[in-house]
Amino acid sequence: MTIKNKIDYKYRIGMRTLKTALAVIIGLYISYLLDLDSAIFVSIAAVSTMKPSMSESLQDFKKRLFTCVFGVIVGYFFSKINVEDYLKPLVAGLGILLTIYILVVVKMKDMTQLSCIVFVASFCSNSDKFYYATNRILGTFIGIIVGVLVNYFISSPNVWEDFILAARSCYRSCNLALKEILSDKKADLTEFNKDLESATNLYKILEKEADTPFQYKYKEISREKRIMSLIESISVRLEVVENMDADHFSLEVSQEALKRYKLVEEYSSDLDVEDRVYNYHIEYILKYMDQLKEEIENIKVKK
């Protein structure tokens, strides 16, 4: 593969990239104005807190703040152990062991890596340990506050709109797949499954968004829950009919094929068991699709 093929010439700088740069700029100005010796910690925290959703930003807020305070404190106390220089690496290793052990015991395993990094930085710092600890904690706090506020007030991530758009994509790709099935073709569910995965991931984030203090308008997501349930039900039944080897349509399904897709499909009144099951699932897919369309078609989104 050539270098040319590895370069994405079509990439355009997005809003999150601009917000990340802005958060760093604001954080650095605050550091300079307050004469803080912690500009790098402010910048790191501001960058890491800029997430695609507010729930993820708040999660990183908690994670960053905890790992900073915990790692700095443990590093500070271990650095105060008075031993010969050649024994200090062993002391650092014991500190890492203790850090990991405590976090695993209290079921905070996802914070071990960052805590260990902060511990080592605190332990190995050549400056006054207390001064370093204070600067690191203060810088991290300022950085995450700036990152969260910039993320919220400037083009705040709208997971709800993204979810609705993903649900509409699911409807469209399902419609195409069902048309192929009714045309006696082998349907390709790749596009639908991709849309389903996107909608599922966004719905999980939306559930978390509802629990944040920033997204008060998403406290009630009962409609979104119904939409996700319909998409999942359609998915299950699409997989079933795609893997069946039925030969005949019922009168109802034949009429729907003509009405929806202008497909003239012969029907049979003498259906075997597999044909009945096959048509049963198709009828429910059509029913769920109508319900899904009713839920999503009149929702206004800006995108």
Short mmCIF file of N, CA and C in Angstrom, two decimals, residues 99-194:
data_model
loop_
_atom_site.label_atom_id
_atom_site.label_comp_id
_atom_site.label_asym_id
_atom_site.label_seq_id
_atom_site.Cartn_x
_atom_site.Cartn_y
_atom_site.Cartn_z
N THR A 99 -1.35 0.17 44.16
CA THR A 99 -2.34 0.95 43.39
C THR A 99 -3.30 0.03 42.66
N ILE A 100 -2.74 -0.95 41.95
CA ILE A 100 -3.58 -1.88 41.18
C ILE A 100 -4.44 -2.72 42.12
N TYR A 101 -3.86 -3.19 43.20
CA TYR A 101 -4.59 -4.04 44.15
C TYR A 101 -5.79 -3.32 44.74
N ILE A 102 -5.58 -2.08 45.20
CA ILE A 102 -6.67 -1.32 45.81
C ILE A 102 -7.80 -1.09 44.81
N LEU A 103 -7.45 -0.70 43.58
CA LEU A 103 -8.47 -0.39 42.58
C LEU A 103 -9.24 -1.64 42.15
N VAL A 104 -8.57 -2.77 42.06
CA VAL A 104 -9.25 -4.01 41.70
C VAL A 104 -10.18 -4.45 42.82
N VAL A 105 -9.72 -4.32 44.06
CA VAL A 105 -10.54 -4.72 45.21
C VAL A 105 -11.82 -3.90 45.30
N VAL A 106 -11.71 -2.59 45.04
CA VAL A 106 -12.90 -1.73 45.12
C VAL A 106 -13.65 -1.67 43.78
N LYS A 107 -13.33 -2.60 42.87
CA LYS A 107 -14.02 -2.74 41.58
C LYS A 107 -13.93 -1.46 40.72
N MET A 108 -12.73 -0.91 40.65
CA MET A 108 -12.47 0.25 39.79
C MET A 108 -11.30 -0.07 38.87
N LYS A 109 -11.37 -1.27 38.30
CA LYS A 109 -10.26 -1.78 37.49
C LYS A 109 -9.99 -0.91 36.27
N ASP A 110 -11.02 -0.26 35.73
CA ASP A 110 -10.84 0.56 34.53
C ASP A 110 -10.00 1.82 34.79
N MET A 111 -9.75 2.11 36.06
CA MET A 111 -8.97 3.30 36.41
C MET A 111 -7.52 2.98 36.76
N THR A 112 -7.13 1.70 36.65
CA THR A 112 -5.79 1.31 37.07
C THR A 112 -4.70 1.92 36.19
N GLN A 113 -4.90 1.91 34.88
CA GLN A 113 -3.86 2.38 33.97
C GLN A 113 -3.51 3.85 34.21
N LEU A 114 -4.54 4.70 34.24
CA LEU A 114 -4.30 6.12 34.46
C LEU A 114 -3.72 6.38 35.84
N SER A 115 -4.22 5.68 36.84
CA SER A 115 -3.72 5.87 38.20
C SER A 115 -2.24 5.50 38.30
N CYS A 116 -1.85 4.42 37.62
CA CYS A 116 -0.45 4.00 37.62
C CYS A 116 0.44 5.03 36.93
N ILE A 117 -0.05 5.60 35.83
CA ILE A 117 0.71 6.63 35.11
C ILE A 117 0.92 7.85 36.00
N VAL A 118 -0.16 8.28 36.67
CA VAL A 118 -0.05 9.44 37.55
C VAL A 118 0.87 9.13 38.73
N PHE A 119 0.76 7.91 39.26
CA PHE A 119 1.62 7.50 40.38
C PHE A 119 3.10 7.62 40.00
N VAL A 120 3.46 7.07 38.83
CA VAL A 120 4.86 7.10 38.39
C VAL A 120 5.32 8.53 38.19
N ALA A 121 4.47 9.36 37.58
CA ALA A 121 4.83 10.77 37.34
C ALA A 121 5.06 11.49 38.66
N SER A 122 4.19 11.22 39.63
CA SER A 122 4.33 11.85 40.95
C SER A 122 5.56 11.33 41.68
N PHE A 123 5.79 10.04 41.62
CA PHE A 123 6.92 9.41 42.32
C PHE A 123 8.26 9.88 41.76
N CYS A 124 8.33 10.03 40.44
CA CYS A 124 9.59 10.36 39.78
C CYS A 124 9.83 11.86 39.62
N SER A 125 8.87 12.68 40.01
CA SER A 125 9.02 14.12 39.84
C SER A 125 10.24 14.64 40.60
N ASN A 126 11.02 15.50 39.93
CA ASN A 126 12.22 16.07 40.54
C ASN A 126 11.93 17.31 41.36
N SER A 127 10.74 17.87 41.17
CA SER A 127 10.37 19.07 41.92
C SER A 127 9.88 18.67 43.31
N ASP A 128 9.56 19.68 44.12
CA ASP A 128 9.01 19.40 45.44
C ASP A 128 7.74 18.57 45.29
N LYS A 129 7.65 17.46 46.00
CA LYS A 129 6.55 16.50 45.80
C LYS A 129 5.19 17.12 46.10
N PHE A 130 5.11 17.89 47.17
CA PHE A 130 3.83 18.50 47.52
C PHE A 130 3.43 19.54 46.48
N TYR A 131 4.43 20.31 46.01
CA TYR A 131 4.17 21.33 44.98
C TYR A 131 3.67 20.65 43.69
N TYR A 132 4.32 19.54 43.32
CA TYR A 132 3.92 18.81 42.11
C TYR A 132 2.50 18.28 42.27
N ALA A 133 2.22 17.69 43.43
CA ALA A 133 0.89 17.11 43.67
C ALA A 133 -0.20 18.16 43.56
N THR A 134 0.05 19.32 44.18
CA THR A 134 -0.93 20.40 44.15
C THR A 134 -1.17 20.90 42.73
N ASN A 135 -0.09 21.10 41.99
CA ASN A 135 -0.20 21.58 40.61
C ASN A 135 -0.91 20.58 39.71
N ARG A 136 -0.60 19.31 39.90
CA ARG A 136 -1.20 18.27 39.06
C ARG A 136 -2.71 18.21 39.30
N ILE A 137 -3.12 18.20 40.54
CA ILE A 137 -4.55 18.11 40.87
C ILE A 137 -5.29 19.36 40.40
N LEU A 138 -4.71 20.52 40.67
CA LEU A 138 -5.36 21.78 40.27
C LEU A 138 -5.42 21.90 38.75
N GLY A 139 -4.34 21.55 38.07
CA GLY A 139 -4.33 21.63 36.61
C GLY A 139 -5.33 20.68 35.97
N THR A 140 -5.39 19.47 36.50
CA THR A 140 -6.35 18.50 35.97
C THR A 140 -7.78 18.96 36.20
N PHE A 141 -8.05 19.50 37.37
CA PHE A 141 -9.40 19.99 37.69
C PHE A 141 -9.81 21.11 36.75
N ILE A 142 -8.91 22.06 36.53
CA ILE A 142 -9.22 23.18 35.62
C ILE A 142 -9.45 22.65 34.20
N GLY A 143 -8.61 21.73 33.76
CA GLY A 143 -8.72 21.19 32.41
C GLY A 143 -10.03 20.48 32.16
N ILE A 144 -10.45 19.64 33.11
CA ILE A 144 -11.69 18.88 32.89
C ILE A 144 -12.92 19.79 32.99
N ILE A 145 -12.85 20.80 33.85
CA ILE A 145 -13.96 21.76 33.93
C ILE A 145 -14.10 22.52 32.61
N VAL A 146 -12.98 23.00 32.09
CA VAL A 146 -13.00 23.73 30.81
C VAL A 146 -13.50 22.82 29.69
N GLY A 147 -13.00 21.57 29.64
CA GLY A 147 -13.40 20.64 28.59
C GLY A 147 -14.89 20.35 28.60
N VAL A 148 -15.44 20.09 29.79
CA VAL A 148 -16.87 19.78 29.91
C VAL A 148 -17.72 20.99 29.53
N LEU A 149 -17.35 22.15 30.00
CA LEU A 149 -18.15 23.35 29.72
C LEU A 149 -18.11 23.73 28.24
N VAL A 150 -16.94 23.64 27.62
CA VAL A 150 -16.83 23.92 26.18
C VAL A 150 -17.67 22.92 25.40
N ASN A 151 -17.60 21.66 25.78
CA ASN A 151 -18.36 20.61 25.09
C ASN A 151 -19.85 20.83 25.20
N TYR A 152 -20.29 21.39 26.33
CA TYR A 152 -21.73 21.60 26.55
C TYR A 152 -22.25 22.88 25.89
N PHE A 153 -21.53 23.97 26.07
CA PHE A 153 -22.05 25.26 25.62
C PHE A 153 -21.80 25.55 24.14
N ILE A 154 -20.83 24.90 23.53
CA ILE A 154 -20.54 25.14 22.12
C ILE A 154 -20.92 23.91 21.30
N SER A 155 -22.02 24.02 20.56
CA SER A 155 -22.49 22.91 19.72
C SER A 155 -22.51 21.60 20.51
N SER A 156 -23.30 21.60 21.56
CA SER A 156 -23.38 20.42 22.44
C SER A 156 -23.77 19.17 21.65
N PRO A 157 -23.12 18.04 21.93
CA PRO A 157 -23.46 16.80 21.21
C PRO A 157 -24.94 16.45 21.36
N ASN A 158 -25.59 16.17 20.24
CA ASN A 158 -27.02 15.85 20.27
C ASN A 158 -27.20 14.37 19.91
N VAL A 159 -27.07 13.53 20.91
CA VAL A 159 -27.18 12.08 20.70
C VAL A 159 -28.60 11.71 20.28
N TRP A 160 -29.57 12.46 20.77
CA TRP A 160 -30.97 12.16 20.44
C TRP A 160 -31.20 12.27 18.93
N GLU A 161 -30.73 13.36 18.33
CA GLU A 161 -30.89 13.54 16.88
C GLU A 161 -30.16 12.44 16.12
N ASP A 162 -28.97 12.11 16.57
CA ASP A 162 -28.20 11.05 15.91
C ASP A 162 -28.94 9.72 15.98
N PHE A 163 -29.59 9.46 17.11
CA PHE A 163 -30.35 8.22 17.26
C PHE A 163 -31.55 8.19 16.32
N ILE A 164 -32.27 9.30 16.22
CA ILE A 164 -33.44 9.36 15.34
C ILE A 164 -33.01 9.15 13.88
N LEU A 165 -31.91 9.76 13.49
CA LEU A 165 -31.40 9.59 12.13
C LEU A 165 -30.98 8.14 11.88
N ALA A 166 -30.39 7.51 12.90
CA ALA A 166 -30.00 6.11 12.78
C ALA A 166 -31.23 5.22 12.66
N ALA A 167 -32.29 5.55 13.39
CA ALA A 167 -33.53 4.79 13.33
C ALA A 167 -34.16 4.90 11.93
N ARG A 168 -34.09 6.08 11.35
CA ARG A 168 -34.60 6.27 9.98
C ARG A 168 -33.78 5.46 8.97
N SER A 169 -32.48 5.41 9.19
CA SER A 169 -31.63 4.60 8.31
C SER A 169 -32.00 3.12 8.44
N CYS A 170 -32.30 2.68 9.65
CA CYS A 170 -32.75 1.29 9.87
C CYS A 170 -34.03 1.01 9.09
N TYR A 171 -34.94 1.96 9.12
CA TYR A 171 -36.21 1.78 8.40
C TYR A 171 -35.96 1.66 6.90
N ARG A 172 -35.11 2.52 6.36
CA ARG A 172 -34.84 2.50 4.92
C ARG A 172 -34.15 1.19 4.50
N SER A 173 -33.13 0.80 5.23
CA SER A 173 -32.39 -0.41 4.86
C SER A 173 -33.25 -1.67 5.06
N CYS A 174 -34.13 -1.64 6.05
CA CYS A 174 -35.06 -2.76 6.25
C CYS A 174 -36.04 -2.84 5.09
N ASN A 175 -36.52 -1.70 4.65
CA ASN A 175 -37.46 -1.64 3.54
C ASN A 175 -36.85 -2.26 2.28
N LEU A 176 -35.59 -1.94 2.01
CA LEU A 176 -34.89 -2.49 0.84
C LEU A 176 -34.69 -4.00 0.99
N ALA A 177 -34.32 -4.43 2.19
CA ALA A 177 -34.10 -5.86 2.43
C ALA A 177 -35.38 -6.66 2.27
N LEU A 178 -36.47 -6.10 2.79
CA LEU A 178 -37.75 -6.81 2.69
C LEU A 178 -38.23 -6.87 1.24
N LYS A 179 -37.97 -5.82 0.48
CA LYS A 179 -38.35 -5.83 -0.93
C LYS A 179 -37.61 -6.94 -1.68
N GLU A 180 -36.33 -7.12 -1.35
CA GLU A 180 -35.55 -8.19 -1.97
C GLU A 180 -36.10 -9.56 -1.59
N ILE A 181 -36.49 -9.69 -0.34
CA ILE A 181 -37.05 -10.97 0.12
C ILE A 181 -38.35 -11.28 -0.61
N LEU A 182 -39.20 -10.28 -0.75
CA LEU A 182 -40.49 -10.50 -1.43
C LEU A 182 -40.32 -10.68 -2.94
N SER A 183 -39.16 -10.29 -3.46
CA SER A 183 -38.88 -10.48 -4.89
C SER A 183 -38.22 -11.83 -5.16
N ASP A 184 -38.27 -12.70 -4.16
CA ASP A 184 -37.65 -14.03 -4.27
C ASP A 184 -36.14 -13.97 -4.44
N LYS A 185 -35.55 -12.91 -3.89
CA LYS A 185 -34.10 -12.79 -3.93
C LYS A 185 -33.52 -13.01 -2.54
N LYS A 186 -32.25 -13.33 -2.53
CA LYS A 186 -31.55 -13.47 -1.26
C LYS A 186 -31.18 -12.07 -0.78
N ALA A 187 -31.77 -11.66 0.33
CA ALA A 187 -31.54 -10.30 0.82
C ALA A 187 -30.16 -10.17 1.47
N ASP A 188 -29.55 -9.02 1.26
CA ASP A 188 -28.28 -8.71 1.91
C ASP A 188 -28.59 -7.80 3.10
N LEU A 189 -28.41 -8.34 4.30
CA LEU A 189 -28.74 -7.61 5.52
C LEU A 189 -27.56 -6.82 6.07
N THR A 190 -26.49 -6.73 5.30
CA THR A 190 -25.29 -6.04 5.79
C THR A 190 -25.56 -4.60 6.15
N GLU A 191 -26.23 -3.89 5.26
CA GLU A 191 -26.52 -2.48 5.49
C GLU A 191 -27.45 -2.29 6.69
N PHE A 192 -28.47 -3.15 6.77
CA PHE A 192 -29.40 -3.05 7.89
C PHE A 192 -28.69 -3.34 9.21
N ASN A 193 -27.85 -4.36 9.24
CA ASN A 193 -27.14 -4.71 10.47
C ASN A 193 -26.19 -3.60 10.91
N LYS A 194 -25.60 -2.92 9.93
CA LYS A 194 -24.73 -1.79 10.25
C LYS A 194 -25.54 -0.65 10.86
#
